[in-house]
């Protein structure tokens, strides 16, 4: 390794190779909001598929929903967001810059203009508010959801009565959420528009602690299965004073980013707070009936919550590597094959071998596998291009291929090449699919 990964290097790679673009950058960009480019889109859908599959393959009842992004004011009042979802804000009276009060030292000068003239700290609400239709009545006020979880809680009874599930069971969801962060930071780490993958696990109070431990272990092992370096990952329990008002236990799966250990996934025991709040505010019965004890009760909830974008960023940090090769610097993304946006590249050694090589490529493309065909530039340059986007395999069609029915396969990480039969290419590619990865358990 010639140097360590930095945020700047990742941002630059993401832009250069089409993983991530700043939203509307031709107009100067929108702060804290990003678009996924072609490779980012492929990789994010792998991340989602792997997460969904990690839940589906368990010996547990888990169903999935896809909730709306907008929710009525009454819902956010019940969830507690309307009242308490804000951050402390200060403004510099001299240059009007705004900061999160816990991000700056108010005893010192403004980092933008150097004057020390702060306003009082006030609460800044983090939800995006909007109005439905042309009505200006209070009942038409809606908010973009600041977390996906509430879509699950308000649908609990709908799922319960339609899906033939029994306690314990889970409702999981992947979807966008919005927070009007005062200071979005570190690229995809803290954004204003982001995507969550959340599981709400409903169980009895008596079994909640046991399930909390189960999910903490289970979710940590997920990251191992998709190639996250175990020395950069840990499980940390929250201290009492860190806990949210509704939670009696929370553990974070943390990753060691260049800017420190930060939360990747939160596992929280939320008690029966959410369902009780919604039952009280909606005046609907959200309790379930226990056939054995003949009593109604409100289920308790364990929540496992991770951001698609944050996991995406983590996987890039985890994979990024620069190394000296033959007097040059090789940038390589050592992504787990299941995560890699492009599974294999098909490269004719020279232009006149393009046609038979492209026929092999087309066979895999037809199966819906994400593969590339690249004919332009020296073979060395084409390998480097694939290294930089994390393609696990390059298959090169050369002058021996037609006669012997073989190609060379080049392995991304070792750069080793070996000659293999054309009809064995499929065995290399199948295990790269997120839908076909071997079960980690
Ligand atoms: Zn200032």
Short mmCIF file of C-alpha atoms and ligand atoms in Angstrom, two decimals:
data_model
loop_
_atom_site.label_atom_id
_atom_site.label_comp_id
_atom_site.label_asym_id
_atom_site.label_seq_id
_atom_site.Cartn_x
_atom_site.Cartn_y
_atom_site.Cartn_z
CA UNK A 1 0.00 0.00 0.00
CA UNK A 2 1.47 3.39 -0.94
CA UNK A 3 -0.95 5.63 0.93
CA UNK A 4 -4.08 5.44 3.02
CA UNK A 5 -7.60 6.15 1.90
CA UNK A 6 -9.01 9.61 2.54
CA UNK A 7 -12.47 11.03 2.07
CA UNK A 8 -11.18 13.30 -0.71
CA UNK A 9 -9.80 10.35 -2.66
CA UNK A 10 -13.12 8.53 -2.45
CA UNK A 11 -15.15 11.57 -3.47
CA UNK A 12 -12.86 12.01 -6.44
CA UNK A 13 -13.10 8.33 -7.48
CA UNK A 14 -16.89 8.40 -7.12
CA UNK A 15 -17.17 11.38 -9.43
CA UNK A 16 -14.50 10.26 -11.92
CA UNK A 17 -15.95 6.78 -12.42
CA UNK A 18 -19.66 7.52 -12.13
CA UNK A 19 -20.56 6.20 -8.68
CA UNK A 20 -21.90 9.42 -7.12
CA UNK A 21 -22.59 12.94 -8.42
CA UNK A 22 -23.63 15.98 -6.47
CA UNK A 23 -27.28 16.76 -7.21
CA UNK A 24 -27.70 19.42 -9.92
CA UNK A 25 -23.97 20.14 -10.00
CA UNK A 26 -24.35 22.05 -13.27
CA UNK A 27 -26.27 24.60 -11.15
CA UNK A 28 -23.70 24.63 -8.37
CA UNK A 29 -25.09 21.61 -6.51
CA UNK A 30 -27.51 21.13 -3.66
CA UNK A 31 -25.76 20.85 -0.31
CA UNK A 32 -26.10 17.47 1.40
CA UNK A 33 -27.97 15.86 -1.51
CA UNK A 34 -26.41 13.42 -4.00
CA UNK A 35 -27.36 11.39 -7.07
CA UNK A 36 -26.11 7.88 -7.80
CA UNK A 37 -24.45 7.46 -11.20
CA UNK A 38 -24.50 4.26 -13.29
CA UNK A 39 -22.02 2.31 -11.16
CA UNK A 40 -23.37 3.68 -7.87
CA UNK A 41 -26.87 2.60 -8.87
CA UNK A 42 -25.73 -0.95 -9.60
CA UNK A 43 -23.78 -1.16 -6.36
CA UNK A 44 -26.61 0.27 -4.26
CA UNK A 45 -29.05 -2.27 -5.64
CA UNK A 46 -26.58 -5.03 -4.68
CA UNK A 47 -26.42 -3.57 -1.16
CA UNK A 48 -30.22 -3.56 -0.88
CA UNK A 49 -30.51 -7.10 -2.25
CA UNK A 50 -27.90 -8.41 0.19
CA UNK A 51 -29.61 -6.78 3.16
CA UNK A 52 -33.04 -8.07 2.16
CA UNK A 53 -31.66 -11.53 1.55
CA UNK A 54 -29.83 -11.57 4.90
CA UNK A 55 -33.26 -11.28 6.56
CA UNK A 56 -35.19 -13.55 4.18
CA UNK A 57 -32.83 -16.48 4.54
CA UNK A 58 -33.20 -16.57 8.35
CA UNK A 59 -35.45 -19.07 10.06
CA UNK A 60 -37.75 -16.19 11.09
CA UNK A 61 -41.01 -14.64 9.90
CA UNK A 62 -40.11 -11.34 8.24
CA UNK A 63 -42.33 -9.50 5.77
CA UNK A 64 -41.50 -6.37 3.77
CA UNK A 65 -43.44 -3.17 3.14
CA UNK A 66 -42.80 -0.06 1.06
CA UNK A 67 -44.26 2.95 2.86
CA UNK A 68 -44.98 6.41 1.47
CA UNK A 69 -42.52 9.25 1.97
CA UNK A 70 -45.22 11.70 3.08
CA UNK A 71 -47.05 11.43 6.38
CA UNK A 72 -49.77 13.54 8.05
CA UNK A 73 -48.99 15.89 10.91
CA UNK A 74 -51.04 13.75 13.34
CA UNK A 75 -48.71 10.81 12.72
CA UNK A 76 -45.57 12.84 13.50
CA UNK A 77 -47.22 14.28 16.57
CA UNK A 78 -47.87 10.78 17.91
CA UNK A 79 -44.36 9.58 17.11
CA UNK A 80 -42.86 12.50 19.05
CA UNK A 81 -41.04 13.94 16.02
CA UNK A 82 -43.09 17.11 15.81
CA UNK A 83 -42.17 18.05 19.34
CA UNK A 84 -38.65 16.76 19.75
CA UNK A 85 -36.98 16.22 16.39
CA UNK A 86 -34.63 19.18 16.34
CA UNK A 87 -30.99 20.14 16.72
CA UNK A 88 -29.49 23.12 18.57
CA UNK A 89 -28.68 25.95 16.15
CA UNK A 90 -26.48 29.03 16.54
CA UNK A 91 -25.88 31.80 14.05
CA UNK A 92 -22.89 34.12 13.69
CA UNK A 93 -24.32 37.66 13.86
CA UNK A 94 -21.41 38.96 11.84
CA UNK A 95 -21.51 36.70 8.74
CA UNK A 96 -24.89 34.95 9.26
CA UNK A 97 -23.32 31.49 9.02
CA UNK A 98 -25.33 28.82 10.81
CA UNK A 99 -23.88 25.93 12.78
CA UNK A 100 -25.03 23.08 14.94
CA UNK A 101 -24.29 24.36 18.43
CA UNK A 102 -22.54 21.11 19.36
CA UNK A 103 -20.24 21.43 16.31
CA UNK A 104 -18.66 24.78 17.31
CA UNK A 105 -17.04 26.12 20.48
CA UNK A 106 -19.15 29.17 21.41
CA UNK A 107 -16.34 30.55 23.57
CA UNK A 108 -14.28 30.96 20.42
CA UNK A 109 -14.47 32.84 17.13
CA UNK A 110 -16.67 31.92 14.14
CA UNK A 111 -14.69 29.53 11.91
CA UNK A 112 -15.95 31.38 8.80
CA UNK A 113 -15.27 35.06 9.63
CA UNK A 114 -13.18 35.07 12.81
CA UNK A 115 -15.54 37.31 14.85
CA UNK A 116 -17.05 36.19 18.14
CA UNK A 117 -20.64 37.36 18.07
CA UNK A 118 -23.06 34.43 18.46
CA UNK A 119 -26.85 34.44 18.71
CA UNK A 120 -28.49 32.45 21.49
CA UNK A 121 -28.85 28.75 20.83
CA UNK A 122 -32.29 27.84 19.51
CA UNK A 123 -33.97 24.63 18.40
CA UNK A 124 -34.02 24.01 14.65
CA UNK A 125 -36.64 21.55 13.41
CA UNK A 126 -35.22 18.83 11.13
CA UNK A 127 -38.37 17.73 9.28
CA UNK A 128 -39.29 19.01 5.80
CA UNK A 129 -42.82 20.37 5.91
CA UNK A 130 -45.14 20.68 2.95
CA UNK A 131 -48.79 21.29 2.08
CA UNK A 132 -50.98 18.80 0.22
CA UNK A 133 -53.08 20.21 -2.62
CA UNK A 134 -54.39 23.76 -2.69
CA UNK A 135 -55.86 23.74 0.79
CA UNK A 136 -54.19 25.81 3.48
CA UNK A 137 -55.98 24.09 6.34
CA UNK A 138 -53.89 22.53 9.08
CA UNK A 139 -55.22 19.08 8.11
CA UNK A 140 -53.46 19.33 4.74
CA UNK A 141 -50.02 19.77 6.31
CA UNK A 142 -47.70 16.84 5.58
CA UNK A 143 -44.08 16.05 6.34
CA UNK A 144 -41.47 14.05 4.49
CA UNK A 145 -40.64 11.16 6.80
CA UNK A 146 -37.47 11.66 8.86
CA UNK A 147 -37.20 7.89 9.41
CA UNK A 148 -38.81 4.89 7.74
CA UNK A 149 -39.75 3.19 11.04
CA UNK A 150 -43.03 5.06 11.56
CA UNK A 151 -44.43 3.68 8.27
CA UNK A 152 -44.04 0.25 9.82
CA UNK A 153 -45.71 1.17 13.13
CA UNK A 154 -48.75 2.80 11.55
CA UNK A 155 -49.14 -0.27 9.31
CA UNK A 156 -48.64 -2.79 12.10
CA UNK A 157 -52.31 -3.77 12.34
CA UNK A 158 -52.72 -3.86 8.54
CA UNK A 159 -49.84 -6.31 8.23
CA UNK A 160 -50.95 -8.27 11.28
CA UNK A 161 -54.45 -8.85 9.94
CA UNK A 162 -53.46 -9.58 6.32
CA UNK A 163 -50.22 -11.56 6.49
CA UNK A 164 -50.94 -14.53 8.79
CA UNK A 165 -47.89 -13.68 10.90
CA UNK A 166 -47.55 -14.50 14.59
CA UNK A 167 -45.52 -12.84 17.32
CA UNK A 168 -42.53 -12.90 17.12
CA UNK A 169 -42.16 -11.56 13.58
CA UNK A 170 -40.52 -8.70 11.73
CA UNK A 171 -41.61 -5.99 9.31
CA UNK A 172 -38.73 -4.69 7.22
CA UNK A 173 -38.48 -1.81 4.80
CA UNK A 174 -36.08 -0.07 2.47
CA UNK A 175 -36.84 3.53 1.60
CA UNK A 176 -35.93 7.17 1.57
CA UNK A 177 -36.02 9.50 4.55
CA UNK A 178 -35.34 13.23 4.85
CA UNK A 179 -33.71 15.36 7.53
CA UNK A 180 -32.97 19.02 7.17
CA UNK A 181 -29.52 18.74 8.74
CA UNK A 182 -28.01 22.08 9.75
CA UNK A 183 -24.59 20.94 8.58
CA UNK A 184 -24.52 17.85 6.33
CA UNK A 185 -21.08 16.26 6.51
CA UNK A 186 -18.56 13.85 5.17
CA UNK A 187 -20.08 13.26 1.75
CA UNK A 188 -22.61 10.41 2.03
CA UNK A 189 -22.16 10.04 5.78
CA UNK A 190 -24.73 12.64 6.81
CA UNK A 191 -27.11 13.69 4.06
CA UNK A 192 -30.40 15.57 3.89
CA UNK A 193 -32.00 12.98 1.64
CA UNK A 194 -30.93 9.42 2.38
CA UNK A 195 -32.13 5.85 2.28
CA UNK A 196 -32.69 3.52 5.20
CA UNK A 197 -32.93 -0.25 5.58
CA UNK A 198 -34.84 -1.00 8.75
CA UNK A 199 -36.22 -4.05 10.51
CA UNK A 200 -38.79 -3.69 13.27
CA UNK A 201 -38.95 -6.96 15.20
CA UNK A 202 -42.15 -7.46 17.22
CA UNK A 203 -42.00 -9.75 20.25
CA UNK A 204 -43.25 -10.16 23.80
CA UNK A 205 -41.68 -8.16 26.61
CA UNK A 206 -40.40 -11.38 28.20
CA UNK A 207 -38.36 -12.32 25.10
CA UNK A 208 -37.20 -8.82 24.13
CA UNK A 209 -33.79 -8.93 25.82
CA UNK A 210 -32.95 -12.28 24.26
CA UNK A 211 -33.94 -11.03 20.79
CA UNK A 212 -31.96 -7.84 21.30
CA UNK A 213 -28.81 -9.95 21.79
CA UNK A 214 -29.77 -12.20 18.88
CA UNK A 215 -30.11 -9.26 16.48
CA UNK A 216 -26.91 -7.57 17.68
CA UNK A 217 -24.96 -10.74 16.85
CA UNK A 218 -26.86 -11.42 13.65
CA UNK A 219 -26.45 -7.92 12.25
CA UNK A 220 -22.74 -7.78 13.10
CA UNK A 221 -22.16 -11.05 11.25
CA UNK A 222 -23.91 -9.62 8.18
CA UNK A 223 -21.03 -7.21 7.66
CA UNK A 224 -18.51 -10.04 7.81
CA UNK A 225 -20.47 -11.88 5.11
CA UNK A 226 -20.17 -8.95 2.70
CA UNK A 227 -16.45 -8.53 3.21
CA UNK A 228 -16.15 -5.75 5.81
CA UNK A 229 -12.72 -5.98 7.44
CA UNK A 230 -13.28 -7.27 10.99
CA UNK A 231 -10.56 -5.07 12.49
CA UNK A 232 -12.56 -1.97 11.43
CA UNK A 233 -15.85 -3.07 12.91
CA UNK A 234 -17.13 -3.33 16.48
CA UNK A 235 -20.32 -3.52 18.51
CA UNK A 236 -20.68 -0.79 21.12
CA UNK A 237 -23.42 -0.54 23.76
CA UNK A 238 -24.79 2.92 24.47
CA UNK A 239 -24.23 4.39 27.93
CA UNK A 240 -27.37 5.29 29.86
CA UNK A 241 -27.10 9.01 29.05
CA UNK A 242 -26.84 8.34 25.30
CA UNK A 243 -30.14 6.42 25.10
CA UNK A 244 -33.20 7.93 23.42
CA UNK A 245 -36.15 8.57 25.68
CA UNK A 246 -38.00 5.51 24.39
CA UNK A 247 -35.09 3.07 24.44
CA UNK A 248 -33.83 0.96 27.33
CA UNK A 249 -30.94 -0.58 25.37
CA UNK A 250 -29.12 0.36 22.18
CA UNK A 251 -26.02 -1.04 20.54
CA UNK A 252 -24.29 0.40 17.51
CA UNK A 253 -22.37 -1.56 14.95
CA UNK A 254 -19.54 0.91 14.37
CA UNK A 255 -17.03 1.20 11.56
CA UNK A 256 -13.64 2.85 11.83
CA UNK A 257 -13.76 5.59 9.19
CA UNK A 258 -10.72 7.85 8.53
CA UNK A 259 -12.67 10.41 10.62
CA UNK A 260 -13.10 8.02 13.56
CA UNK A 261 -15.38 5.24 14.82
CA UNK A 262 -18.93 6.04 13.72
CA UNK A 263 -22.30 4.35 13.76
CA UNK A 264 -23.03 2.10 10.82
CA UNK A 265 -26.11 0.33 12.17
CA UNK A 266 -28.17 0.99 15.28
CA UNK A 267 -29.86 -1.84 17.17
CA UNK A 268 -32.39 -0.40 19.61
CA UNK A 269 -34.83 -1.88 22.07
CA UNK A 270 -37.74 0.55 21.71
CA UNK A 271 -40.07 -1.13 24.21
CA UNK A 272 -43.74 -0.73 23.27
CA UNK A 273 -43.37 3.05 22.97
CA UNK A 274 -44.23 3.48 19.29
CA UNK A 275 -47.28 1.23 19.11
CA UNK A 276 -48.61 2.65 22.40
CA UNK A 277 -48.20 6.23 21.14
CA UNK A 278 -50.00 5.49 17.87
CA UNK A 279 -52.76 3.56 19.69
CA UNK A 280 -53.30 6.50 22.03
CA UNK A 281 -53.29 9.22 19.34
CA UNK A 282 -55.25 7.33 16.67
CA UNK A 283 -57.64 5.77 19.22
CA UNK A 284 -57.23 2.47 17.36
CA UNK A 285 -56.54 -0.80 19.10
CA UNK A 286 -53.01 -1.86 18.15
CA UNK A 287 -52.73 -4.65 20.71
CA UNK A 288 -52.58 -8.34 19.83
CA UNK A 289 -54.38 -11.22 21.52
CA UNK A 290 -52.40 -14.03 23.11
CA UNK A 291 -54.27 -17.34 22.57
CA UNK A 292 -52.47 -19.01 25.48
CA UNK A 293 -52.94 -16.44 28.21
CA UNK A 294 -56.19 -15.11 26.70
CA UNK A 295 -54.92 -11.57 27.20
CA UNK A 296 -54.28 -8.62 24.91
CA UNK A 297 -50.88 -6.93 24.94
CA UNK A 298 -48.87 -4.41 22.97
CA UNK A 299 -45.82 -6.06 21.36
CA UNK A 300 -42.32 -4.83 22.17
CA UNK A 301 -39.95 -3.84 19.40
CA UNK A 302 -36.28 -4.36 18.53
CA UNK A 303 -35.18 -2.10 15.69
CA UNK A 304 -32.19 -2.69 13.41
CA UNK A 305 -31.50 0.37 11.26
CA UNK A 306 -28.77 1.04 8.70
CA UNK A 307 -28.42 3.59 5.91
CA UNK A 308 -27.97 2.34 2.32
CA UNK A 309 -25.74 5.32 1.57
CA UNK A 310 -23.72 4.98 4.75
CA UNK A 311 -23.15 1.28 4.12
CA UNK A 312 -22.25 2.09 0.51
CA UNK A 313 -19.68 4.62 1.76
CA UNK A 314 -18.38 2.11 4.31
CA UNK A 315 -17.91 -0.54 1.63
CA UNK A 316 -15.96 1.92 -0.52
CA UNK A 317 -13.68 2.90 2.38
CA UNK A 318 -13.28 -0.77 3.21
CA UNK A 319 -12.31 -1.63 -0.37
CA UNK A 320 -10.22 1.34 -1.52
CA UNK A 321 -6.55 0.57 -1.91
CA UNK A 322 -3.58 2.15 -3.66
CA UNK A 323 -0.54 0.02 -4.27
CA UNK A 324 2.74 0.27 -6.16
CA UNK A 325 2.77 -1.98 -9.20
CA UNK A 326 5.65 -1.90 -11.70
CA UNK A 327 6.61 1.63 -10.75
CA UNK A 328 3.04 2.92 -11.00
CA UNK A 329 0.25 3.43 -8.51
CA UNK A 330 -2.61 0.98 -8.97
CA UNK A 331 -5.94 2.04 -7.46
CA UNK A 332 -8.10 -0.96 -6.73
CA UNK A 333 -11.47 -1.41 -5.07
CA UNK A 334 -11.28 -4.75 -3.28
CA UNK A 335 -15.06 -5.06 -3.09
CA UNK A 336 -16.68 -8.33 -2.12
CA UNK A 337 -17.81 -9.88 -5.45
CA UNK A 338 -21.47 -9.78 -4.35
CA UNK A 339 -21.23 -6.00 -3.90
CA UNK A 340 -19.19 -5.17 -7.02
CA UNK A 341 -21.21 -3.17 -9.58
CA UNK A 342 -19.64 -4.97 -12.57
CA UNK A 343 -19.16 -8.71 -12.10
CA UNK A 344 -16.82 -9.37 -15.01
CA UNK A 345 -15.26 -7.63 -18.01
CA UNK A 346 -14.74 -9.26 -21.40
CA UNK A 347 -11.68 -7.93 -23.20
CA UNK A 348 -10.45 -8.89 -26.65
CA UNK A 349 -6.64 -8.69 -26.64
CA UNK A 350 -6.70 -6.74 -29.90
CA UNK A 351 -9.41 -5.11 -31.97
CA UNK A 352 -9.65 -7.84 -34.60
CA UNK A 353 -10.59 -10.40 -31.90
CA UNK A 354 -13.55 -8.26 -30.82
CA UNK A 355 -16.31 -10.24 -32.51
CA UNK A 356 -15.93 -13.70 -30.91
CA UNK A 357 -15.22 -12.06 -27.53
CA UNK A 358 -18.34 -9.93 -27.76
CA UNK A 359 -20.41 -13.05 -28.44
CA UNK A 360 -19.31 -14.56 -25.10
CA UNK A 361 -20.03 -11.26 -23.34
CA UNK A 362 -23.52 -11.14 -24.90
CA UNK A 363 -24.39 -14.57 -23.49
CA UNK A 364 -23.85 -13.35 -19.94
CA UNK A 365 -25.49 -10.01 -20.54
CA UNK A 366 -28.56 -11.83 -21.82
CA UNK A 367 -28.83 -13.59 -18.45
CA UNK A 368 -29.14 -10.20 -16.74
CA UNK A 369 -25.65 -10.26 -15.26
CA UNK A 370 -23.92 -6.93 -14.99
CA UNK A 371 -20.90 -7.36 -17.29
CA UNK A 372 -18.86 -5.04 -19.49
CA UNK A 373 -17.22 -5.38 -22.88
CA UNK A 374 -14.25 -3.10 -23.48
CA UNK A 375 -12.14 -2.99 -26.61
CA UNK A 376 -10.43 0.41 -26.49
CA UNK A 377 -6.94 1.08 -25.18
CA UNK A 378 -4.06 -1.17 -24.19
CA UNK A 379 -4.96 -4.32 -22.26
CA UNK A 380 -3.02 -3.00 -19.23
CA UNK A 381 -5.07 0.21 -19.17
CA UNK A 382 -8.30 -1.75 -19.48
CA UNK A 383 -7.33 -3.94 -16.51
CA UNK A 384 -6.61 -0.83 -14.41
CA UNK A 385 -9.97 0.67 -15.33
CA UNK A 386 -11.73 -2.46 -14.07
CA UNK A 387 -9.53 -2.56 -10.92
CA UNK A 388 -10.62 0.95 -10.08
CA UNK A 389 -14.33 0.06 -10.19
CA UNK A 390 -13.86 -3.21 -8.32
CA UNK A 391 -14.58 -5.75 -11.10
CA UNK A 392 -13.54 -9.14 -9.67
CA UNK A 393 -12.70 -10.84 -13.00
CA UNK A 394 -11.43 -9.89 -16.44
CA UNK A 395 -11.70 -12.50 -19.20
CA UNK A 396 -9.31 -11.88 -22.07
CA UNK A 397 -9.82 -13.38 -25.49
CA UNK A 398 -6.48 -13.77 -27.24
CA UNK A 399 -4.84 -15.42 -30.28
CA UNK A 400 -5.05 -18.89 -28.69
CA UNK A 401 -8.72 -18.63 -27.80
CA UNK A 402 -10.35 -19.71 -31.07
CA UNK A 403 -8.21 -22.80 -31.49
CA UNK A 404 -8.15 -24.02 -27.87
CA UNK A 405 -11.58 -22.87 -26.63
CA UNK A 406 -9.93 -21.02 -23.76
CA UNK A 407 -9.52 -17.46 -22.41
CA UNK A 408 -7.37 -16.06 -19.64
CA UNK A 409 -9.00 -15.00 -16.38
CA UNK A 410 -7.32 -12.21 -14.45
CA UNK A 411 -8.09 -11.93 -10.75
CA UNK A 412 -8.50 -8.35 -9.52
CA UNK A 413 -6.85 -8.67 -6.10
CA UNK A 414 -3.83 -10.83 -6.94
CA UNK A 415 -3.56 -9.75 -10.61
CA UNK A 416 -2.78 -13.41 -11.31
CA UNK A 417 -3.80 -14.77 -14.69
CA UNK A 418 -4.63 -18.30 -15.67
CA UNK A 419 -5.92 -19.99 -18.77
CA UNK A 420 -9.36 -21.54 -18.45
CA UNK A 421 -11.93 -23.18 -20.71
CA UNK A 422 -14.52 -20.78 -22.13
CA UNK A 423 -17.29 -23.05 -20.86
CA UNK A 424 -16.05 -22.66 -17.27
CA UNK A 425 -16.47 -18.84 -17.23
CA UNK A 426 -19.96 -19.22 -15.78
CA UNK A 427 -18.64 -20.95 -12.66
CA UNK A 428 -16.56 -17.84 -11.90
CA UNK A 429 -19.41 -15.43 -12.41
CA UNK A 430 -22.30 -17.18 -10.64
CA UNK A 431 -20.92 -16.68 -7.13
CA UNK A 432 -20.65 -12.90 -7.69
CA UNK A 433 -24.42 -12.45 -7.79
CA UNK A 434 -25.90 -11.01 -4.60
CA UNK A 435 -28.80 -13.42 -5.09
CA UNK A 436 -26.60 -16.47 -5.17
CA UNK A 437 -23.91 -15.84 -2.53
CA UNK A 438 -23.26 -18.81 -0.26
CA UNK A 439 -25.12 -18.58 3.02
CA UNK A 440 -22.81 -17.23 5.75
CA UNK A 441 -24.37 -19.39 8.48
ZN1 LIG B 1 -19.05 34.50 11.13
#
